GROMACS .gro file of C-alpha atoms in nm:
model
  151
    1ARG     CA    1  -1.212  -0.253  -3.887
    2TRP     CA    2  -1.037  -0.321  -3.555
    3GLU     CA    3  -1.306  -0.536  -3.397
    4GLY     CA    4  -1.155  -0.843  -3.235
    5PHE     CA    5  -0.803  -0.698  -3.238
    6ARG     CA    6  -0.616  -0.717  -2.907
    7ALA     CA    7  -0.305  -0.525  -2.812
    8LEU     CA    8  -0.026  -0.746  -2.674
    9PRO     CA    9  -0.237  -1.062  -2.644
   10THR     CA   10   0.064  -1.283  -2.562
   11GLN     CA   11   0.161  -1.067  -2.264
   12GLU     CA   12  -0.197  -1.054  -2.137
   13ASP     CA   13  -0.273  -1.423  -2.190
   14LEU     CA   14   0.052  -1.555  -2.041
   15ALA     CA   15   0.011  -1.340  -1.730
   16ARG     CA   16  -0.347  -1.460  -1.681
   17GLU     CA   17  -0.245  -1.823  -1.746
   18PHE     CA   18   0.033  -1.784  -1.489
   19MET     CA   19  -0.205  -1.642  -1.229
   20LEU     CA   20  -0.467  -1.911  -1.286
   21SER     CA   21  -0.202  -2.185  -1.262
   22LEU     CA   22  -0.104  -2.081  -0.910
   23PRO     CA   23  -0.251  -2.262  -0.611
   24ARG     CA   24  -0.511  -2.044  -0.436
   25GLU     CA   25  -0.277  -1.945  -0.151
   26GLN     CA   26  -0.005  -1.829  -0.389
   27ARG     CA   27  -0.258  -1.654  -0.612
   28GLU     CA   28  -0.375  -1.458  -0.309
   29GLN     CA   29  -0.013  -1.360  -0.235
   30ALA     CA   30   0.029  -1.234  -0.592
   31ILE     CA   31  -0.288  -1.022  -0.591
   32VAL     CA   32  -0.228  -0.671  -0.464
   33GLU     CA   33  -0.525  -0.465  -0.352
   34GLY     CA   34  -0.559  -0.100  -0.438
   35GLU     CA   35  -0.676   0.139  -0.702
   36LEU     CA   36  -0.589   0.038  -1.055
   37THR     CA   37  -0.386   0.301  -1.231
   38ASP     CA   38  -0.161   0.329  -1.530
   39VAL     CA   39   0.189   0.183  -1.516
   40ALA     CA   40   0.311   0.266  -1.168
   41SER     CA   41   0.646   0.423  -1.250
   42GLY     CA   42   0.587   0.551  -1.601
   43GLY     CA   43   0.678   0.913  -1.544
   44GLU     CA   44   0.926   0.874  -1.261
   45ALA     CA   45   1.291   0.949  -1.329
   46GLN     CA   46   1.400   0.651  -1.121
   47ILE     CA   47   1.221   0.343  -0.995
   48ASN     CA   48   1.255   0.142  -0.677
   49PRO     CA   49   1.160  -0.219  -0.746
   50GLY     CA   50   1.206  -0.300  -0.378
   51ASP     CA   51   0.863  -0.148  -0.316
   52VAL     CA   52   0.681  -0.419  -0.517
   53ALA     CA   53   0.448  -0.644  -0.322
   54GLY     CA   54   0.341  -0.979  -0.461
   55ILE     CA   55   0.469  -1.333  -0.486
   56LYS     CA   56   0.840  -1.410  -0.492
   57ALA     CA   57   0.947  -1.631  -0.781
   58GLU     CA   58   1.161  -1.843  -0.550
   59SER     CA   59   0.841  -1.980  -0.391
   60LEU     CA   60   0.695  -2.103  -0.723
   61SER     CA   61   0.676  -2.460  -0.845
   62PRO     CA   62   0.899  -2.542  -1.144
   63ASP     CA   63   0.596  -2.536  -1.380
   64ASP     CA   64   0.472  -2.200  -1.251
   65ARG     CA   65   0.821  -2.054  -1.262
   66ALA     CA   66   0.851  -2.172  -1.624
   67LEU     CA   67   0.532  -1.979  -1.710
   68LEU     CA   68   0.673  -1.667  -1.544
   69VAL     CA   69   0.997  -1.707  -1.739
   70GLU     CA   70   0.796  -1.745  -2.060
   71LEU     CA   71   0.613  -1.421  -1.977
   72ILE     CA   72   0.944  -1.240  -1.920
   73GLY     CA   73   1.065  -1.384  -2.251
   74SER     CA   74   0.763  -1.236  -2.429
   75TYR     CA   75   0.922  -0.896  -2.353
   76THR     CA   76   1.291  -0.979  -2.395
   77LYS     CA   77   1.238  -1.135  -2.739
   78TRP     CA   78   1.226  -0.780  -2.877
   79PHE     CA   79   1.585  -0.706  -2.769
   80ARG     CA   80   1.881  -0.759  -2.997
   81PRO     CA   81   2.050  -1.072  -2.853
   82GLU     CA   82   2.398  -0.921  -2.834
   83VAL     CA   83   2.271  -0.613  -2.650
   84ALA     CA   84   2.055  -0.816  -2.412
   85GLU     CA   85   2.350  -1.044  -2.329
   86LYS     CA   86   2.583  -0.750  -2.265
   87LEU     CA   87   2.332  -0.574  -2.039
   88GLY     CA   88   2.223  -0.889  -1.855
   89LEU     CA   89   1.873  -0.873  -2.003
   90THR     CA   90   1.827  -1.215  -2.157
   91ARG     CA   91   1.526  -1.412  -2.043
   92GLU     CA   92   1.752  -1.657  -1.860
   93GLN     CA   93   1.953  -1.384  -1.685
   94LEU     CA   94   1.639  -1.207  -1.564
   95ALA     CA   95   1.473  -1.532  -1.455
   96ASP     CA   96   1.771  -1.606  -1.227
   97ASP     CA   97   1.720  -1.280  -1.036
   98PRO     CA   98   1.691  -1.372  -0.665
   99GLU     CA   99   1.461  -1.074  -0.603
  100LEU     CA  100   1.211  -1.160  -0.877
  101VAL     CA  101   0.853  -1.068  -0.774
  102PHE     CA  102   0.520  -1.078  -0.963
  103HIS     CA  103   0.203  -0.895  -0.870
  104TRP     CA  104  -0.143  -0.867  -1.024
  105MET     CA  105  -0.423  -0.619  -0.970
  106GLY     CA  106  -0.777  -0.648  -1.102
  107GLY     CA  107  -0.998  -0.920  -1.242
  108LEU     CA  108  -0.872  -1.258  -1.360
  109GLY     CA  109  -1.158  -1.354  -1.590
  110GLU     CA  110  -1.130  -1.352  -1.968
  111GLY     CA  111  -1.233  -1.005  -2.081
  112ASP     CA  112  -1.219  -0.846  -1.735
  113VAL     CA  113  -1.189  -0.479  -1.807
  114LEU     CA  114  -0.945  -0.375  -1.539
  115HIS     CA  115  -0.617  -0.549  -1.472
  116THR     CA  116  -0.250  -0.469  -1.437
  117TYR     CA  117   0.061  -0.663  -1.348
  118ARG     CA  118   0.421  -0.601  -1.261
  119ILE     CA  119   0.733  -0.818  -1.271
  120SER     CA  120   1.027  -0.674  -1.083
  121GLY     CA  121   1.376  -0.786  -1.005
  122LYS     CA  122   1.700  -0.636  -0.883
  123SER     CA  123   1.790  -0.500  -1.226
  124PHE     CA  124   1.462  -0.457  -1.416
  125ASP     CA  125   1.096  -0.366  -1.392
  126ILE     CA  126   0.818  -0.476  -1.631
  127GLN     CA  127   0.474  -0.316  -1.600
  128TYR     CA  128   0.155  -0.381  -1.794
  129ALA     CA  129  -0.172  -0.189  -1.755
  130ASN     CA  130  -0.497  -0.263  -1.939
  131HIS     CA  131  -0.745  -0.049  -1.754
  132GLN     CA  132  -0.909   0.192  -1.999
  133ASN     CA  133  -1.166   0.189  -2.276
  134ALA     CA  134  -1.319  -0.153  -2.202
  135ALA     CA  135  -0.973  -0.313  -2.179
  136ASN     CA  136  -0.865  -0.226  -2.531
  137HIS     CA  137  -0.596   0.028  -2.445
  138VAL     CA  138  -0.271  -0.119  -2.310
  139HIS     CA  139   0.033   0.054  -2.165
  140THR     CA  140   0.345  -0.145  -2.088
  141LEU     CA  141   0.705  -0.068  -2.009
  142PHE     CA  142   1.033  -0.241  -1.949
  143ARG     CA  143   1.286  -0.045  -1.748
  144THR     CA  144   1.638  -0.132  -1.647
  145ILE     CA  145   1.734  -0.005  -1.306
  146GLY     CA  146   2.030   0.228  -1.324
  147HIS     CA  147   2.017   0.254  -1.703
  148ASP     CA  148   1.732   0.495  -1.763
  149PHE     CA  149   1.779   0.753  -2.036
  150GLY     CA  150   1.965   1.057  -1.910
  151GLU     CA  151   2.142   0.887  -1.621
   0.00000   0.00000   0.00000
């Protein structure tokens, strides 16, 4: 019944397309070594995006930056426009973040079982993990720094 179904294919495919579009040197900067785990800050009460290694968006070509912005937009499209605007969470507002960083862990090939990525800025943190059950079980989150529930 569910054969061939993929969870969040746009988010997975855009991230992979972005990574494969990078020149080798920049791709190597974006890849972070380590043990693949679930979303890095899923259970933490607060997050520190300053700890994110990877490639800084400011070093990207215009075409590669456009792909990264499109990936960010694949998450922000779910927000009500008036709320996103008020909170500074539109695709354009997030893309202008001077601290914007992207990192990837795991394989880059189509169907590679283990891979995760993270997009972090001064005010937000996006995480995606597809590392279980033959890459058919995805966890993702979008957190706003300083606006977590209960703060």
